[in-house]
PDB file of C-alpha atoms in Angstrom:
ATOM      1  CA  MET H 681      17.793  20.664 -53.499  1.00  0.00           C
ATOM      2  CA  ASP H 682      19.502  22.924 -56.017  1.00  0.00           C
ATOM      3  CA  LEU H 683      18.265  22.139 -59.515  1.00  0.00           C
ATOM      4  CA  ASN H 684      21.599  23.236 -61.024  1.00  0.00           C
ATOM      5  CA  ILE H 685      20.448  22.027 -64.442  1.00  0.00           C
ATOM      6  CA  ARG H 686      22.880  22.186 -67.319  1.00  0.00           C
ATOM      7  CA  ILE H 687      20.915  22.135 -70.569  1.00  0.00           C
ATOM      8  CA  GLU H 688      23.694  20.332 -72.396  1.00  0.00           C
ATOM      9  CA  ALA H 689      23.507  17.493 -69.838  1.00  0.00           C
ATOM     10  CA  ILE H 690      19.770  16.864 -70.266  1.00  0.00           C
ATOM     11  CA  GLY H 691      19.570  13.877 -72.541  1.00  0.00           C
ATOM     12  CA  ASP H 692      15.936  12.881 -72.807  1.00  0.00           C
ATOM     13  CA  ALA H 693      12.616  12.650 -70.990  1.00  0.00           C
ATOM     14  CA  THR H 694      14.168  10.202 -68.526  1.00  0.00           C
ATOM     15  CA  SER H 695      16.364  13.020 -67.209  1.00  0.00           C
ATOM     16  CA  PHE H 696      13.302  15.119 -66.397  1.00  0.00           C
ATOM     17  CA  GLU H 697      11.608  12.136 -64.758  1.00  0.00           C
ATOM     18  CA  ARG H 698      14.606  11.739 -62.438  1.00  0.00           C
ATOM     19  CA  ILE H 699      14.673  15.455 -61.652  1.00  0.00           C
ATOM     20  CA  ASN H 700      10.945  15.487 -60.886  1.00  0.00           C
ATOM     21  CA  ARG H 701      11.294  12.438 -58.621  1.00  0.00           C
ATOM     22  CA  ALA H 702      14.076  14.186 -56.714  1.00  0.00           C
ATOM     23  CA  ILE H 703      11.960  17.347 -56.396  1.00  0.00           C
ATOM     24  CA  GLU H 704       9.220  15.291 -54.712  1.00  0.00           C
ATOM     25  CA  TYR H 705      11.642  14.534 -51.860  1.00  0.00           C
ATOM     26  CA  SER H 706      12.945  18.067 -51.364  1.00  0.00           C
ATOM     27  CA  ASN H 707      11.888  20.448 -48.597  1.00  0.00           C
ATOM     28  CA  ILE H 708      13.676  23.433 -50.124  1.00  0.00           C
ATOM     29  CA  LEU H 709      14.026  23.758 -53.884  1.00  0.00           C
ATOM     30  CA  PHE H 710      16.556  26.278 -55.220  1.00  0.00           C
ATOM     31  CA  GLY H 711      16.589  27.286 -58.860  1.00  0.00           C
ATOM     32  CA  SER H 712      17.145  30.033 -61.363  1.00  0.00           C
ATOM     33  CA  GLY H 713      13.662  31.257 -62.199  1.00  0.00           C
ATOM     34  CA  LYS H 714      13.927  31.928 -65.892  1.00  0.00           C
ATOM     35  CA  ASP H 715      16.155  28.951 -66.627  1.00  0.00           C
ATOM     36  CA  GLU H 716      15.680  26.032 -64.285  1.00  0.00           C
ATOM     37  CA  LEU H 717      12.251  26.480 -62.696  1.00  0.00           C
ATOM     38  CA  SER H 718      10.651  27.290 -66.038  1.00  0.00           C
ATOM     39  CA  LEU H 719      12.407  24.356 -67.681  1.00  0.00           C
ATOM     40  CA  VAL H 720      11.143  21.719 -65.240  1.00  0.00           C
ATOM     41  CA  THR H 721       7.572  23.031 -65.497  1.00  0.00           C
ATOM     42  CA  GLY H 722       7.336  23.003 -69.268  1.00  0.00           C
ATOM     43  CA  GLY H 723       8.022  26.695 -69.872  1.00  0.00           C
ATOM     44  CA  LEU H 724       5.879  28.406 -67.234  1.00  0.00           C
ATOM     45  CA  SER H 725       6.869  31.913 -66.175  1.00  0.00           C
ATOM     46  CA  PRO H 726       9.246  31.949 -63.185  1.00  0.00           C
ATOM     47  CA  GLN H 727       6.440  33.001 -60.822  1.00  0.00           C
ATOM     48  CA  SER H 728       3.987  30.395 -62.125  1.00  0.00           C
ATOM     49  CA  ALA H 729       6.708  27.739 -62.088  1.00  0.00           C
ATOM     50  CA  ALA H 730       7.644  28.490 -58.477  1.00  0.00           C
ATOM     51  CA  THR H 731       3.998  28.436 -57.417  1.00  0.00           C
ATOM     52  CA  ALA H 732       3.450  25.125 -59.225  1.00  0.00           C
ATOM     53  CA  LEU H 733       6.504  23.551 -57.566  1.00  0.00           C
ATOM     54  CA  VAL H 734       5.572  24.487 -53.996  1.00  0.00           C
ATOM     55  CA  GLY H 735       4.499  21.403 -52.079  1.00  0.00           C
ATOM     56  CA  SER H 736       2.787  20.934 -48.741  1.00  0.00           C
ATOM     57  CA  ASN H 737       6.211  20.843 -47.082  1.00  0.00           C
ATOM     58  CA  ARG H 738       8.309  22.491 -49.789  1.00  0.00           C
ATOM     59  CA  VAL H 739       9.643  26.019 -50.069  1.00  0.00           C
ATOM     60  CA  VAL H 740      10.753  27.191 -53.525  1.00  0.00           C
ATOM     61  CA  VAL H 741      13.565  29.723 -53.857  1.00  0.00           C
ATOM     62  CA  CYS H 742      13.478  31.514 -57.214  1.00  0.00           C
ATOM     63  CA  ARG H 743      16.856  33.183 -57.837  1.00  0.00           C
ATOM     64  CA  SER H 744      16.740  35.914 -60.481  1.00  0.00           C
ATOM     65  CA  GLY H 745      20.221  37.437 -60.560  1.00  0.00           C
ATOM     66  CA  SER H 746      20.251  41.214 -60.267  1.00  0.00           C
ATOM     67  CA  SER H 747      16.450  41.188 -59.882  1.00  0.00           C
ATOM     68  CA  GLY H 748      16.848  39.537 -56.489  1.00  0.00           C
ATOM     69  CA  THR H 749      15.278  36.439 -55.039  1.00  0.00           C
ATOM     70  CA  ASP H 750      11.712  35.387 -54.311  1.00  0.00           C
ATOM     71  CA  ILE H 751      10.617  32.697 -51.886  1.00  0.00           C
ATOM     72  CA  TYR H 752       7.372  30.811 -52.369  1.00  0.00           C
ATOM     73  CA  GLU H 753       5.535  28.801 -49.752  1.00  0.00           C
ATOM     74  CA  SER H 754       1.970  27.495 -49.592  1.00  0.00           C
ATOM     75  CA  GLY H 755       1.326  28.540 -53.191  1.00  0.00           C
ATOM     76  CA  SER H 756       2.291  32.210 -52.970  1.00  0.00           C
ATOM     77  CA  ARG H 757       5.297  34.508 -52.720  1.00  0.00           C
ATOM     78  CA  VAL H 758       6.207  35.104 -49.091  1.00  0.00           C
ATOM     79  CA  SER H 759       9.479  37.002 -49.469  1.00  0.00           C
ATOM     80  CA  HIS H 760      11.303  39.163 -51.981  1.00  0.00           C
ATOM     81  CA  CYS H 761      14.831  40.430 -51.432  1.00  0.00           C
ATOM     82  CA  ARG H 762      16.518  42.757 -53.866  1.00  0.00           C
ATOM     83  CA  ALA H 763      20.082  42.014 -54.911  1.00  0.00           C
ATOM     84  CA  PHE H 764      22.814  44.066 -53.280  1.00  0.00           C
ATOM     85  CA  ASP H 765      24.394  46.679 -55.556  1.00  0.00           C
ATOM     86  CA  VAL H 766      28.004  45.513 -55.692  1.00  0.00           C
ATOM     87  CA  PRO H 767      30.813  45.678 -58.251  1.00  0.00           C
ATOM     88  CA  VAL H 768      30.740  42.320 -60.041  1.00  0.00           C
ATOM     89  CA  VAL H 769      34.121  40.610 -60.406  1.00  0.00           C
ATOM     90  CA  ASP H 770      33.012  37.011 -60.979  1.00  0.00           C
ATOM     91  CA  THR H 771      29.549  35.414 -61.117  1.00  0.00           C
ATOM     92  CA  LEU H 772      30.795  31.824 -60.908  1.00  0.00           C
ATOM     93  CA  GLY H 773      29.437  30.262 -57.722  1.00  0.00           C
ATOM     94  CA  ALA H 774      26.958  33.035 -56.896  1.00  0.00           C
ATOM     95  CA  GLY H 775      24.004  30.623 -56.806  1.00  0.00           C
ATOM     96  CA  ASP H 776      25.900  28.263 -54.508  1.00  0.00           C
ATOM     97  CA  ALA H 777      26.855  31.237 -52.326  1.00  0.00           C
ATOM     98  CA  TYR H 778      23.198  32.252 -52.074  1.00  0.00           C
ATOM     99  CA  ASN H 779      22.237  28.698 -51.103  1.00  0.00           C
ATOM    100  CA  ALA H 780      24.931  28.579 -48.397  1.00  0.00           C
ATOM    101  CA  GLY H 781      23.794  31.858 -46.853  1.00  0.00           C
ATOM    102  CA  PHE H 782      20.124  30.867 -46.987  1.00  0.00           C
ATOM    103  CA  ILE H 783      20.695  27.421 -45.473  1.00  0.00           C
ATOM    104  CA  THR H 784      22.945  28.801 -42.718  1.00  0.00           C
ATOM    105  CA  ALA H 785      20.329  31.352 -41.639  1.00  0.00           C
ATOM    106  CA  ALA H 786      17.443  28.884 -41.950  1.00  0.00           C
ATOM    107  CA  ALA H 787      19.332  26.286 -39.883  1.00  0.00           C
ATOM    108  CA  GLN H 788      19.715  28.916 -37.155  1.00  0.00           C
ATOM    109  CA  GLY H 789      15.926  29.357 -37.132  1.00  0.00           C
ATOM    110  CA  LEU H 790      16.058  32.936 -38.445  1.00  0.00           C
ATOM    111  CA  GLY H 791      13.027  32.539 -40.745  1.00  0.00           C
ATOM    112  CA  LEU H 792      12.562  32.758 -44.501  1.00  0.00           C
ATOM    113  CA  GLU H 793      12.796  36.558 -44.781  1.00  0.00           C
ATOM    114  CA  ILE H 794      16.154  36.725 -42.989  1.00  0.00           C
ATOM    115  CA  ALA H 795      17.388  33.582 -44.763  1.00  0.00           C
ATOM    116  CA  ASN H 796      16.607  35.304 -48.079  1.00  0.00           C
ATOM    117  CA  LEU H 797      18.550  38.395 -46.971  1.00  0.00           C
ATOM    118  CA  TYR H 798      21.529  36.290 -45.842  1.00  0.00           C
ATOM    119  CA  GLY H 799      21.515  34.371 -49.106  1.00  0.00           C
ATOM    120  CA  ASN H 800      21.627  37.587 -51.108  1.00  0.00           C
ATOM    121  CA  ALA H 801      24.361  39.015 -48.875  1.00  0.00           C
ATOM    122  CA  VAL H 802      26.610  35.955 -49.220  1.00  0.00           C
ATOM    123  CA  ALA H 803      26.012  35.969 -52.995  1.00  0.00           C
ATOM    124  CA  GLY H 804      26.762  39.707 -53.112  1.00  0.00           C
ATOM    125  CA  TYR H 805      30.029  39.181 -51.258  1.00  0.00           C
ATOM    126  CA  LYS H 806      30.971  36.335 -53.603  1.00  0.00           C
ATOM    127  CA  LEU H 807      30.246  38.473 -56.693  1.00  0.00           C
ATOM    128  CA  MET H 808      32.861  40.961 -55.500  1.00  0.00           C
ATOM    129  CA  HIS H 809      35.592  38.293 -55.400  1.00  0.00           C
ATOM    130  CA  ALA H 810      37.135  36.017 -58.024  1.00  0.00           C
ATOM    131  CA  GLY H 811      36.741  32.272 -57.748  1.00  0.00           C
ATOM    132  CA  ALA H 812      33.792  29.987 -57.252  1.00  0.00           C
ATOM    133  CA  ARG H 813      34.450  29.342 -53.566  1.00  0.00           C
ATOM    134  CA  ASN H 814      35.163  32.799 -52.219  1.00  0.00           C
ATOM    135  CA  PHE H 815      32.460  32.951 -49.524  1.00  0.00           C
ATOM    136  CA  PRO H 816      32.568  35.206 -46.453  1.00  0.00           C
ATOM    137  CA  ASN H 817      33.145  34.065 -42.901  1.00  0.00           C
ATOM    138  CA  GLN H 818      30.912  35.497 -40.148  1.00  0.00           C
ATOM    139  CA  ARG H 819      33.101  38.560 -39.562  1.00  0.00           C
ATOM    140  CA  GLN H 820      33.269  39.336 -43.293  1.00  0.00           C
ATOM    141  CA  LEU H 821      29.498  38.900 -43.627  1.00  0.00           C
ATOM    142  CA  GLU H 822      28.860  41.299 -40.751  1.00  0.00           C
ATOM    143  CA  GLN H 823      31.172  43.848 -42.407  1.00  0.00           C
ATOM    144  CA  PHE H 824      29.360  43.342 -45.731  1.00  0.00           C
ATOM    145  CA  PHE H 825      26.046  44.175 -44.030  1.00  0.00           C
ATOM    146  CA  ARG H 826      27.549  47.344 -42.515  1.00  0.00           C
ATOM    147  CA  ASP H 827      29.076  48.428 -45.832  1.00  0.00           C
ATOM    148  CA  HIS H 828      26.013  47.692 -47.976  1.00  0.00           C
ATOM    149  CA  ASP H 829      23.091  48.604 -45.734  1.00  0.00           C
ATOM    150  CA  GLY H 830      20.328  49.848 -48.023  1.00  0.00           C
ATOM    151  CA  LYS H 831      22.444  49.539 -51.182  1.00  0.00           C
ATOM    152  CA  TYR H 832      20.350  47.434 -53.528  1.00  0.00           C
ATOM    153  CA  VAL H 833      20.086  47.099 -57.293  1.00  0.00           C
ATOM    154  CA  GLU H 834      17.266  49.295 -58.578  1.00  0.00           C
ATOM    155  CA  ASN H 835      14.907  47.336 -60.850  1.00  0.00           C
TER     156      ASN H 835
END
């Protein structure tokens, strides 16, 4: 489940109740750490929020823009992947691009660490192109990995 919360769309406490009910049914929870994960946990830090949201069968993906992405499972961080250092053309759709890359790799049984890397690579590719739906195909993703091997944002 991608939280994808828009602050202007949150009306009242009932909205949060619905979101929290949906979270209970999710196996993978995607969210922006400083915005969405903190918001649904009453203002906890991104790390504390992600840890609090992990369930017995739930993985939490804490996207943090140029700081990369952390994955939490069983109450602790199990993976960190730095963001690729790419020229940014358009950020619209980068979170969705990450999710698509992560889910594709996870569905292939590649594990959380590789899924995190794939998510960041697909998001990195998307950032380099205008439009919300400019995601790479397999050939383009393989070329992205060749072109950007070891080129990460320094934090």
